[in-house]
Structures are given as C-alpha cells and as structure tokens.
C-alpha cells in the first residue's frame, strides 16, 4: 500500500477494496445504552453490524479463541458453524458478552429476534461480540435496533460493516483479492488483547467461490498459522477471538490452490493491518527467524523477541539497544531447554549485521544508522483515521541449527498504549 497522507487518501484505498462479493449484503447502525453494571446514568454507544448472505444458502467455517473463558458468542458460533446453511452474522462492539449472567441465552434470544425480522431460523445466524468483558448485552436496545439495521443492508460496499465492528481501532481494515471469477474479501477489528492461538480478534471473510464447507475449513486452517497466528500486540489472547469464512457459492470455484493463495493474501494483509492499528503502536516489528530445528521452535524464538517489553520499549524510543534482542533469545532458549550456539547465531536489524560469532558488531556509525532507521519506520501512535505507511522494523535472526523458519509481526509499547487501556471503559 502506498503511503497515505490523509483520511481521504485512505478512504480512496478502501473504496478500491470494498466491493462485496456476489450474494452478500452488509450494513451497520448505532444505538445507545446504559450498562447495568455501572453507577449513574451515562449512556454508551454501541454499533450493530450485519453481514447477510442474501439468498440464505451460504456455508461457513471458523476458528476460535482457545482462551479458557470464551465469550457466549464464541460458544454459539461453535455450535452453529457446521449447520446445513448459514444466513449471516451479527456483530456488536462495546460489550464482549463474556461470563455475564445469562449471556448465552441473551445471544440466542437476539438471533431469534434477528431471524424473525430478517428471515430464516435462529440457528442459521451467527453472532460475534467484542468490547468490555463482564458487561451484559443490552438486549432490549439491540432488539429495537434490528429493523433499522436490516434496512441499512446494501450489496455494494463492506466499508459500513468494517467501520461498525471497530472499538479502539484507529482505522477500518479491508482486504480484497480476486480468485478466478470469484472474490475473497475480509474485514477485521483488533487493537489490543492480541496474542492469538487460532485467529485474532474478529475477522470476517466473504467469498462467492462455490466451495464446500469442508474445503472452506481446510483452506482456513492452512492460512491462519502464518497470518493471524503470526501477530501479537500485547501478548493477551482475547476471550472473543474468532475468524469466520463465509461463502455465498454464487460464482464458479477457482482451483483450490488459487483460492488458498487469495485467502492467504487477505488474511496476511488483515493481520498486519491489525498490528499497525494496535493500541498506541508507533512501529510495526517484523521478526524473521531461520535456521531453527523446526518451525515451532522458530515461531517461539520470534515471538519471544516481539513480545519482549524491553525490546518493544527500545524500538518505541528509536533506541537500538541491541543487547535486549540477544537477552530475549537467551531467555527463551534457557527456559525451554533449547541449545543455542551463540557463536553460530547472527542477528541483523534493518539489514545491518549487529551480532555474529558470539559478539556484538557495534560502532558509533552503526548506532547512528540504526537510530535513523528506527525513526524512519515510525508513525504517530496518536494518529487516527488512516495508516501512514506499510513499513516495518525488520529483525532477522539465523540460529544455524536446522531448517525451521518463521516470520511474525508485533508492535512496540508506547505511553499511548497505557493511556488507552487505562481509560478504556471511560
């Protein structure tokens, strides 16, 4: 993506990506409510978004959080995802519906109301929620908003839904890739609590490719590991994470491999957008590990670096404190019983060799170049509305112990991250 200099620039980019695949409609509306768990009478805003398969004959596949306290919508979707037909998915922000009294029954009642208003059976509708954990859904307010939500549905653009599912996100995220005569389009939200073990936050992918549920499930399983599972913002796996792949089956299916590649591009693009959109993020960190004994070991080393608070804060400050990279690698190896040959290890930052032969390669000139490199890759953590660029801080690590490799993306750690999370419910 070319650098965006304004919200208008980014809106133009999104317009080129937002055309819905055949057989889909999407819409979004806002409502206000007062959380019953809070004192006073302050009203909060909630968005309701709906993705509908217009003829009600769609199929779906999904991957979900492995958090031991999954939200009620996750439980509902797990039950319904393999049904004979799926009509669509309803999404609310602001309230996660996790461990709230009667939360599962509330989600079921809302889908019953949706089915009565939009058609089909309750079990043909999926539901997703994101927001504050512990709050109860405002069921009367949601039910009252459903007729207006249904009237908002249109078949042209995914942008209203992409905006509607946002919480602390700084900009909407849409990716679209052709797959033969079909299209693969995805929208996502996510800014904090991102350390997925299957997907990340909320991602909804739409296609008109005529593929079976089994093919969709297999394809999704093939791509999430190197896309959504390869990102981290703050190391917290949410209770509400899910990635849903919906197909209207309205267009001829491409070759399976071509579909998987299109899906991979969409998921990887959304995953990187989520990191760039992370709460308080001012650098996107890309860690590429090679030479591990296996892929899983490479992934572990990469995430040890990208999740290190000391590495994150150094990069936020444009400080090439490269000792923190070696420390994080050694810590992970030692705590997991992994042999690590320091003399064989090499590390590059921004293409510059900074460690090899068991020794740092530091000089005043290198320090200056690395500081400048980090500064050029930064963007304002307070910027709202659009991403300034697609640049990353590249850290390359060669363990020289085998052929395993992995690449992950993460964010730095800024003052703005602390402020946003301290003020999240206010």
Short mmCIF file of C-alpha atoms in Angstrom, two decimals:
data_model
loop_
_atom_site.label_atom_id
_atom_site.label_comp_id
_atom_site.label_asym_id
_atom_site.label_seq_id
_atom_site.Cartn_x
_atom_site.Cartn_y
_atom_site.Cartn_z
CA UNK A 1 0.00 0.00 0.00
CA UNK A 2 1.31 3.44 -0.92
CA UNK A 3 1.80 5.96 1.87
CA UNK A 4 -1.41 7.71 2.92
CA UNK A 5 -1.21 11.38 3.83
CA UNK A 6 -4.79 11.84 4.97
CA UNK A 7 -8.05 10.11 5.82
CA UNK A 8 -9.24 11.00 2.31
CA UNK A 9 -6.27 9.13 0.80
CA UNK A 10 -7.04 6.05 2.86
CA UNK A 11 -10.76 6.23 2.05
CA UNK A 12 -9.79 6.12 -1.63
CA UNK A 13 -7.71 2.99 -0.96
CA UNK A 14 -10.59 1.34 0.90
CA UNK A 15 -13.02 2.08 -1.91
CA UNK A 16 -10.86 0.02 -4.28
CA UNK A 17 -11.10 -2.94 -1.87
CA UNK A 18 -14.63 -2.76 -0.51
CA UNK A 19 -16.88 -4.15 -3.29
CA UNK A 20 -18.80 -7.04 -1.75
CA UNK A 21 -18.66 -10.49 -3.39
CA UNK A 22 -21.82 -11.67 -5.13
CA UNK A 23 -24.56 -12.79 -2.78
CA UNK A 24 -23.63 -10.59 0.19
CA UNK A 25 -25.17 -7.55 1.84
CA UNK A 26 -23.78 -5.58 4.76
CA UNK A 27 -24.89 -2.74 7.00
CA UNK A 28 -24.38 -1.07 10.36
CA UNK A 29 -26.30 1.12 12.81
CA UNK A 30 -25.56 2.73 16.18
CA UNK A 31 -27.51 2.63 19.43
CA UNK A 32 -27.03 3.95 22.96
CA UNK A 33 -27.41 2.10 26.26
CA UNK A 34 -26.51 2.33 29.92
CA UNK A 35 -24.50 -0.62 31.30
CA UNK A 36 -26.44 -2.12 34.21
CA UNK A 37 -23.10 -2.86 35.92
CA UNK A 38 -22.15 0.82 36.27
CA UNK A 39 -23.46 3.52 38.60
CA UNK A 40 -25.03 6.68 37.26
CA UNK A 41 -26.88 7.12 34.01
CA UNK A 42 -24.13 7.73 31.45
CA UNK A 43 -25.03 6.43 28.00
CA UNK A 44 -22.57 4.46 25.90
CA UNK A 45 -22.54 3.97 22.13
CA UNK A 46 -22.74 0.50 20.58
CA UNK A 47 -22.55 -0.38 16.89
CA UNK A 48 -24.51 -3.26 15.41
CA UNK A 49 -23.20 -4.63 12.12
CA UNK A 50 -24.74 -7.32 9.94
CA UNK A 51 -23.27 -9.43 7.15
CA UNK A 52 -26.01 -11.28 5.29
CA UNK A 53 -25.90 -13.98 2.64
CA UNK A 54 -28.73 -12.67 0.51
CA UNK A 55 -30.29 -15.99 -0.54
CA UNK A 56 -29.77 -17.71 2.81
CA UNK A 57 -27.90 -20.67 1.34
CA UNK A 58 -24.39 -19.95 2.47
CA UNK A 59 -21.85 -22.15 4.19
CA UNK A 60 -19.22 -21.17 6.73
CA UNK A 61 -16.06 -22.24 8.51
CA UNK A 62 -14.41 -20.74 11.55
CA UNK A 63 -11.54 -20.80 14.01
CA UNK A 64 -11.97 -19.57 17.57
CA UNK A 65 -10.12 -18.49 20.68
CA UNK A 66 -8.52 -21.10 22.92
CA UNK A 67 -8.93 -18.86 25.94
CA UNK A 68 -10.42 -20.95 28.78
CA UNK A 69 -13.16 -18.33 29.27
CA UNK A 70 -14.65 -17.99 25.77
CA UNK A 71 -17.43 -15.50 25.27
CA UNK A 72 -21.03 -16.61 24.77
CA UNK A 73 -20.92 -15.70 21.05
CA UNK A 74 -17.90 -17.98 20.59
CA UNK A 75 -19.83 -20.85 22.17
CA UNK A 76 -22.86 -20.08 19.99
CA UNK A 77 -20.81 -19.97 16.78
CA UNK A 78 -19.03 -23.21 17.63
CA UNK A 79 -22.45 -24.89 17.88
CA UNK A 80 -23.84 -23.42 14.66
CA UNK A 81 -20.90 -23.11 12.27
CA UNK A 82 -21.37 -26.61 10.81
CA UNK A 83 -25.10 -26.19 10.19
CA UNK A 84 -26.54 -27.05 6.75
CA UNK A 85 -26.97 -23.37 5.86
CA UNK A 86 -25.79 -20.05 7.26
CA UNK A 87 -27.66 -16.80 6.62
CA UNK A 88 -25.09 -14.40 8.08
CA UNK A 89 -23.51 -12.98 11.20
CA UNK A 90 -24.49 -10.20 13.60
CA UNK A 91 -21.71 -8.28 15.34
CA UNK A 92 -21.85 -5.85 18.25
CA UNK A 93 -18.99 -3.84 19.68
CA UNK A 94 -18.61 -2.30 23.17
CA UNK A 95 -19.80 -5.41 25.10
CA UNK A 96 -17.95 -8.74 24.81
CA UNK A 97 -20.69 -10.83 26.48
CA UNK A 98 -18.15 -12.91 28.41
CA UNK A 99 -19.18 -14.55 31.72
CA UNK A 100 -22.14 -12.17 32.00
CA UNK A 101 -25.24 -13.60 33.73
CA UNK A 102 -27.43 -15.29 31.12
CA UNK A 103 -25.06 -14.28 28.34
CA UNK A 104 -25.56 -17.33 26.14
CA UNK A 105 -29.35 -17.11 26.44
CA UNK A 106 -29.17 -13.41 25.57
CA UNK A 107 -27.22 -14.17 22.38
CA UNK A 108 -29.73 -16.85 21.43
CA UNK A 109 -32.68 -14.52 22.06
CA UNK A 110 -31.14 -11.82 19.89
CA UNK A 111 -30.62 -14.24 16.99
CA UNK A 112 -34.24 -15.34 17.41
CA UNK A 113 -35.31 -11.71 17.03
CA UNK A 114 -32.99 -11.33 14.04
CA UNK A 115 -34.43 -14.41 12.35
CA UNK A 116 -37.97 -13.11 12.92
CA UNK A 117 -37.05 -9.78 11.34
CA UNK A 118 -34.67 -10.88 8.56
CA UNK A 119 -35.83 -14.41 7.80
CA UNK A 120 -34.61 -17.94 8.33
CA UNK A 121 -34.14 -19.85 11.55
CA UNK A 122 -32.33 -18.62 14.63
CA UNK A 123 -29.70 -21.36 14.32
CA UNK A 124 -28.81 -20.12 10.82
CA UNK A 125 -27.50 -16.85 12.24
CA UNK A 126 -24.07 -16.48 13.83
CA UNK A 127 -23.19 -13.85 16.43
CA UNK A 128 -19.97 -12.11 17.44
CA UNK A 129 -19.28 -9.60 20.22
CA UNK A 130 -16.28 -7.52 21.26
CA UNK A 131 -15.74 -4.96 23.97
CA UNK A 132 -15.81 -4.85 27.75
CA UNK A 133 -15.61 -8.25 29.44
CA UNK A 134 -18.24 -8.85 32.15
CA UNK A 135 -20.94 -6.47 30.93
CA UNK A 136 -24.36 -7.84 29.98
CA UNK A 137 -25.73 -7.21 26.50
CA UNK A 138 -28.45 -4.52 26.31
CA UNK A 139 -30.96 -6.92 24.77
CA UNK A 140 -33.97 -4.55 24.56
CA UNK A 141 -31.92 -1.85 22.84
CA UNK A 142 -30.41 -4.35 20.40
CA UNK A 143 -33.80 -5.87 19.56
CA UNK A 144 -35.26 -2.41 18.97
CA UNK A 145 -32.43 -1.56 16.54
CA UNK A 146 -32.71 -4.67 14.37
CA UNK A 147 -35.34 -3.31 11.92
CA UNK A 148 -33.19 -0.24 11.23
CA UNK A 149 -30.13 -2.44 10.86
CA UNK A 150 -31.87 -4.61 8.28
CA UNK A 151 -32.93 -1.52 6.34
CA UNK A 152 -29.27 -0.42 6.22
CA UNK A 153 -28.22 -3.54 4.29
CA UNK A 154 -26.77 -2.92 0.83
CA UNK A 155 -24.85 -5.03 -1.68
CA UNK A 156 -22.20 -2.54 -2.76
CA UNK A 157 -19.63 -1.99 0.00
CA UNK A 158 -18.15 -3.70 3.06
CA UNK A 159 -17.00 -0.35 4.46
CA UNK A 160 -20.01 0.32 6.77
CA UNK A 161 -19.51 -3.05 8.46
CA UNK A 162 -15.73 -2.59 8.63
CA UNK A 163 -16.28 0.69 10.48
CA UNK A 164 -19.06 -0.70 12.64
CA UNK A 165 -17.03 -3.52 14.20
CA UNK A 166 -14.27 -1.18 15.42
CA UNK A 167 -13.64 -0.48 19.13
CA UNK A 168 -10.33 1.26 19.92
CA UNK A 169 -9.23 0.71 16.32
CA UNK A 170 -7.76 3.77 14.67
CA UNK A 171 -8.90 2.91 11.15
CA UNK A 172 -11.10 0.35 9.35
CA UNK A 173 -9.41 -2.67 7.76
CA UNK A 174 -10.46 -4.22 4.44
CA UNK A 175 -8.55 -6.51 2.09
CA UNK A 176 -9.79 -7.97 -1.20
CA UNK A 177 -8.16 -10.35 -3.71
CA UNK A 178 -9.68 -11.91 -6.86
CA UNK A 179 -9.76 -15.70 -7.14
CA UNK A 180 -10.69 -16.60 -10.70
CA UNK A 181 -14.24 -15.37 -11.27
CA UNK A 182 -14.77 -15.14 -7.52
CA UNK A 183 -13.59 -12.65 -4.89
CA UNK A 184 -12.17 -13.07 -1.41
CA UNK A 185 -12.85 -10.04 0.81
CA UNK A 186 -12.14 -9.65 4.50
CA UNK A 187 -12.76 -7.10 7.24
CA UNK A 188 -11.27 -7.18 10.72
CA UNK A 189 -11.12 -5.37 14.02
CA UNK A 190 -8.44 -5.58 16.63
CA UNK A 191 -6.21 -3.20 18.50
CA UNK A 192 -5.37 -4.76 21.86
CA UNK A 193 -5.53 -8.19 23.54
CA UNK A 194 -3.86 -9.79 20.56
CA UNK A 195 -1.81 -12.95 21.06
CA UNK A 196 -3.88 -15.41 19.07
CA UNK A 197 -3.71 -19.15 19.12
CA UNK A 198 -6.09 -19.64 16.21
CA UNK A 199 -7.19 -16.29 14.84
CA UNK A 200 -7.03 -12.77 16.13
CA UNK A 201 -9.75 -10.56 17.47
CA UNK A 202 -12.61 -10.51 14.94
CA UNK A 203 -12.13 -11.25 11.25
CA UNK A 204 -14.94 -11.88 8.79
CA UNK A 205 -14.02 -13.14 5.33
CA UNK A 206 -16.52 -13.30 2.49
CA UNK A 207 -16.28 -15.13 -0.81
CA UNK A 208 -18.64 -16.09 -3.60
CA UNK A 209 -16.49 -19.07 -4.63
CA UNK A 210 -18.58 -22.23 -4.90
CA UNK A 211 -16.68 -24.30 -2.34
CA UNK A 212 -17.97 -26.79 0.18
CA UNK A 213 -17.85 -26.27 3.94
CA UNK A 214 -15.09 -28.87 4.14
CA UNK A 215 -12.99 -27.02 1.55
CA UNK A 216 -13.50 -23.70 3.34
CA UNK A 217 -12.48 -25.23 6.66
CA UNK A 218 -9.37 -26.83 5.19
CA UNK A 219 -8.33 -23.62 3.44
CA UNK A 220 -8.82 -21.51 6.54
CA UNK A 221 -6.79 -23.96 8.60
CA UNK A 222 -3.96 -23.73 6.08
CA UNK A 223 -3.64 -19.94 6.20
CA UNK A 224 -4.29 -18.84 9.80
CA UNK A 225 -0.99 -20.18 11.14
CA UNK A 226 1.12 -17.80 9.05
CA UNK A 227 -1.28 -14.87 9.19
CA UNK A 228 -3.47 -14.33 12.25
CA UNK A 229 -1.44 -16.68 14.43
CA UNK A 230 1.75 -14.83 13.50
CA UNK A 231 0.89 -11.47 15.08
CA UNK A 232 0.99 -10.05 18.59
CA UNK A 233 0.30 -6.62 20.06
CA UNK A 234 0.34 -7.16 23.82
CA UNK A 235 0.54 -10.91 24.42
CA UNK A 236 -3.05 -11.25 25.69
CA UNK A 237 -5.32 -13.75 23.93
CA UNK A 238 -8.86 -12.42 23.93
CA UNK A 239 -11.91 -14.31 25.15
CA UNK A 240 -13.74 -13.35 21.95
CA UNK A 241 -11.29 -14.04 19.10
CA UNK A 242 -12.78 -15.57 16.00
CA UNK A 243 -12.22 -15.72 12.28
CA UNK A 244 -15.27 -16.64 10.20
CA UNK A 245 -15.13 -17.52 6.49
CA UNK A 246 -18.49 -17.26 4.69
CA UNK A 247 -19.32 -18.32 1.14
CA UNK A 248 -22.41 -17.47 -0.89
CA UNK A 249 -21.35 -20.06 -3.52
CA UNK A 250 -22.60 -17.72 -6.26
CA UNK A 251 -19.53 -17.86 -8.56
CA UNK A 252 -17.57 -20.75 -10.10
CA UNK A 253 -14.86 -22.02 -7.79
CA UNK A 254 -11.26 -21.37 -8.80
CA UNK A 255 -8.63 -24.08 -8.49
CA UNK A 256 -8.32 -24.90 -4.80
CA UNK A 257 -4.70 -23.75 -4.67
CA UNK A 258 -5.61 -20.40 -6.23
CA UNK A 259 -8.33 -19.89 -3.64
CA UNK A 260 -5.96 -20.71 -0.79
CA UNK A 261 -3.43 -18.20 -2.11
CA UNK A 262 -6.07 -15.46 -2.38
CA UNK A 263 -7.28 -16.28 1.13
CA UNK A 264 -3.70 -16.20 2.40
CA UNK A 265 -3.14 -12.74 0.93
CA UNK A 266 -6.34 -11.41 2.50
CA UNK A 267 -5.60 -12.91 5.93
CA UNK A 268 -1.96 -11.81 5.95
CA UNK A 269 -2.93 -8.28 4.92
CA UNK A 270 -5.58 -8.06 7.63
CA UNK A 271 -3.24 -9.49 10.26
CA UNK A 272 -0.58 -6.89 9.51
CA UNK A 273 -3.22 -4.15 9.43
CA UNK A 274 -4.31 -5.22 12.93
CA UNK A 275 -0.76 -4.85 14.27
CA UNK A 276 -0.30 -1.46 12.60
CA UNK A 277 -3.62 -0.46 14.11
CA UNK A 278 -2.62 -1.69 17.59
CA UNK A 279 -3.35 0.47 20.60
CA UNK A 280 -0.59 3.06 20.87
CA UNK A 281 1.52 1.44 18.15
CA UNK A 282 4.22 3.61 16.56
CA UNK A 283 6.35 0.85 14.97
CA UNK A 284 5.42 -2.49 13.42
CA UNK A 285 8.12 -5.04 14.27
CA UNK A 286 8.78 -7.89 11.82
CA UNK A 287 10.89 -10.75 13.18
CA UNK A 288 12.15 -13.40 10.74
CA UNK A 289 13.82 -16.42 12.34
CA UNK A 290 15.62 -19.04 10.24
CA UNK A 291 17.92 -21.94 11.00
CA UNK A 292 15.81 -23.38 13.83
CA UNK A 293 15.41 -27.11 14.38
CA UNK A 294 11.72 -26.89 13.43
CA UNK A 295 9.05 -24.35 12.53
CA UNK A 296 7.53 -24.35 16.02
CA UNK A 297 10.91 -23.57 17.58
CA UNK A 298 11.45 -20.72 15.12
CA UNK A 299 7.99 -19.33 15.96
CA UNK A 300 8.81 -19.49 19.68
CA UNK A 301 12.04 -17.52 19.29
CA UNK A 302 10.35 -14.94 17.04
CA UNK A 303 7.51 -14.36 19.50
CA UNK A 304 9.96 -14.17 22.41
CA UNK A 305 11.57 -11.19 20.69
CA UNK A 306 8.41 -9.48 19.51
CA UNK A 307 6.69 -9.87 22.91
CA UNK A 308 9.65 -8.67 24.99
CA UNK A 309 8.65 -5.44 26.81
CA UNK A 310 12.29 -4.34 26.78
CA UNK A 311 12.60 -4.83 23.02
CA UNK A 312 9.25 -3.12 22.45
CA UNK A 313 10.10 -0.04 24.52
CA UNK A 314 13.56 0.32 22.99
CA UNK A 315 12.08 0.34 19.49
CA UNK A 316 9.40 2.80 20.57
CA UNK A 317 12.18 5.15 21.68
CA UNK A 318 14.12 4.67 18.42
CA UNK A 319 16.88 3.27 20.62
CA UNK A 320 18.96 0.46 19.00
CA UNK A 321 19.54 -1.25 22.36
CA UNK A 322 20.51 -4.47 20.61
CA UNK A 323 21.54 -6.25 23.80
CA UNK A 324 17.84 -6.71 24.52
CA UNK A 325 17.45 -8.84 21.39
CA UNK A 326 20.16 -11.26 22.49
CA UNK A 327 18.79 -11.29 26.03
CA UNK A 328 15.29 -12.24 24.88
CA UNK A 329 16.65 -15.07 22.71
CA UNK A 330 18.78 -16.42 25.53
CA UNK A 331 15.90 -16.20 27.98
CA UNK A 332 13.61 -18.20 25.71
CA UNK A 333 16.26 -20.82 24.96
CA UNK A 334 17.21 -21.25 28.61
CA UNK A 335 13.65 -21.51 29.92
CA UNK A 336 12.68 -24.04 27.26
CA UNK A 337 15.79 -26.21 27.32
CA UNK A 338 16.78 -25.33 23.75
CA UNK A 339 20.50 -25.48 22.90
CA UNK A 340 21.66 -22.18 21.41
CA UNK A 341 25.12 -21.77 19.87
CA UNK A 342 25.99 -18.11 20.35
CA UNK A 343 28.96 -18.32 18.01
CA UNK A 344 26.78 -19.63 15.18
CA UNK A 345 23.98 -17.11 15.81
CA UNK A 346 23.68 -14.00 13.64
CA UNK A 347 21.28 -11.06 14.01
CA UNK A 348 20.52 -8.24 11.59
CA UNK A 349 18.49 -5.10 12.28
CA UNK A 350 17.30 -3.27 9.19
CA UNK A 351 19.73 -5.33 7.13
CA UNK A 352 22.72 -4.31 9.27
CA UNK A 353 24.73 -7.11 10.91
CA UNK A 354 24.69 -6.41 14.65
CA UNK A 355 25.69 -9.78 16.16
CA UNK A 356 27.79 -12.69 14.87
CA UNK A 357 30.47 -15.07 16.09
CA UNK A 358 29.24 -14.66 19.65
CA UNK A 359 29.97 -10.91 19.69
CA UNK A 360 28.18 -7.62 19.05
CA UNK A 361 29.21 -5.62 15.98
CA UNK A 362 28.71 -2.13 17.38
CA UNK A 363 30.25 1.19 16.35
CA UNK A 364 29.26 4.87 16.68
CA UNK A 365 28.47 4.95 12.96
CA UNK A 366 26.27 1.86 13.19
CA UNK A 367 24.46 3.26 16.23
CA UNK A 368 23.64 6.42 14.28
CA UNK A 369 22.40 4.48 11.24
CA UNK A 370 20.21 2.21 13.35
CA UNK A 371 18.65 5.12 15.24
CA UNK A 372 17.85 6.80 11.94
CA UNK A 373 16.41 3.55 10.58
CA UNK A 374 14.06 3.14 13.54
CA UNK A 375 12.92 6.75 13.32
CA UNK A 376 12.11 6.40 9.61
CA UNK A 377 9.95 3.33 10.30
CA UNK A 378 7.88 5.08 12.98
CA UNK A 379 4.48 6.74 12.81
CA UNK A 380 2.39 8.72 15.28
CA UNK A 381 0.72 6.48 17.93
CA UNK A 382 -1.96 9.14 18.33
CA UNK A 383 -2.84 9.29 14.64
CA UNK A 384 -6.48 8.43 13.95
CA UNK A 385 -8.23 7.54 10.73
CA UNK A 386 -5.54 6.13 8.47
CA UNK A 387 -2.16 4.31 8.39
CA UNK A 388 0.76 6.48 7.32
CA UNK A 389 2.68 3.67 5.62
CA UNK A 390 3.27 -0.08 5.45
CA UNK A 391 6.88 -0.03 6.69
CA UNK A 392 8.21 -2.45 9.33
CA UNK A 393 11.25 -2.67 11.60
CA UNK A 394 12.93 -5.83 10.28
CA UNK A 395 14.85 -8.09 12.67
CA UNK A 396 16.47 -11.15 11.05
CA UNK A 397 17.80 -13.97 13.22
CA UNK A 398 19.68 -17.01 11.91
CA UNK A 399 20.13 -19.73 14.54
CA UNK A 400 22.03 -22.07 12.19
CA UNK A 401 20.66 -25.14 13.96
CA UNK A 402 18.35 -26.54 11.25
CA UNK A 403 15.89 -25.63 8.51
CA UNK A 404 12.92 -24.37 10.54
CA UNK A 405 11.78 -20.81 9.90
CA UNK A 406 9.00 -18.44 10.90
CA UNK A 407 8.01 -14.81 10.48
CA UNK A 408 5.89 -12.85 12.97
CA UNK A 409 4.70 -9.27 13.33
CA UNK A 410 4.24 -7.28 16.51
CA UNK A 411 4.09 -3.76 17.87
CA UNK A 412 6.19 -1.56 20.09
CA UNK A 413 5.00 -0.37 23.51
CA UNK A 414 4.20 3.30 23.98
CA UNK A 415 2.79 5.71 26.55
CA UNK A 416 -0.33 5.87 24.36
CA UNK A 417 -0.96 2.13 24.85
CA UNK A 418 -1.08 2.61 28.62
CA UNK A 419 -3.35 5.64 28.32
CA UNK A 420 -5.83 3.90 26.01
CA UNK A 421 -6.12 0.84 28.24
CA UNK A 422 -6.30 2.86 31.45
CA UNK A 423 -9.20 4.87 30.00
CA UNK A 424 -10.87 2.04 28.02
CA UNK A 425 -14.20 1.96 29.91
CA UNK A 426 -14.48 5.72 30.43
#
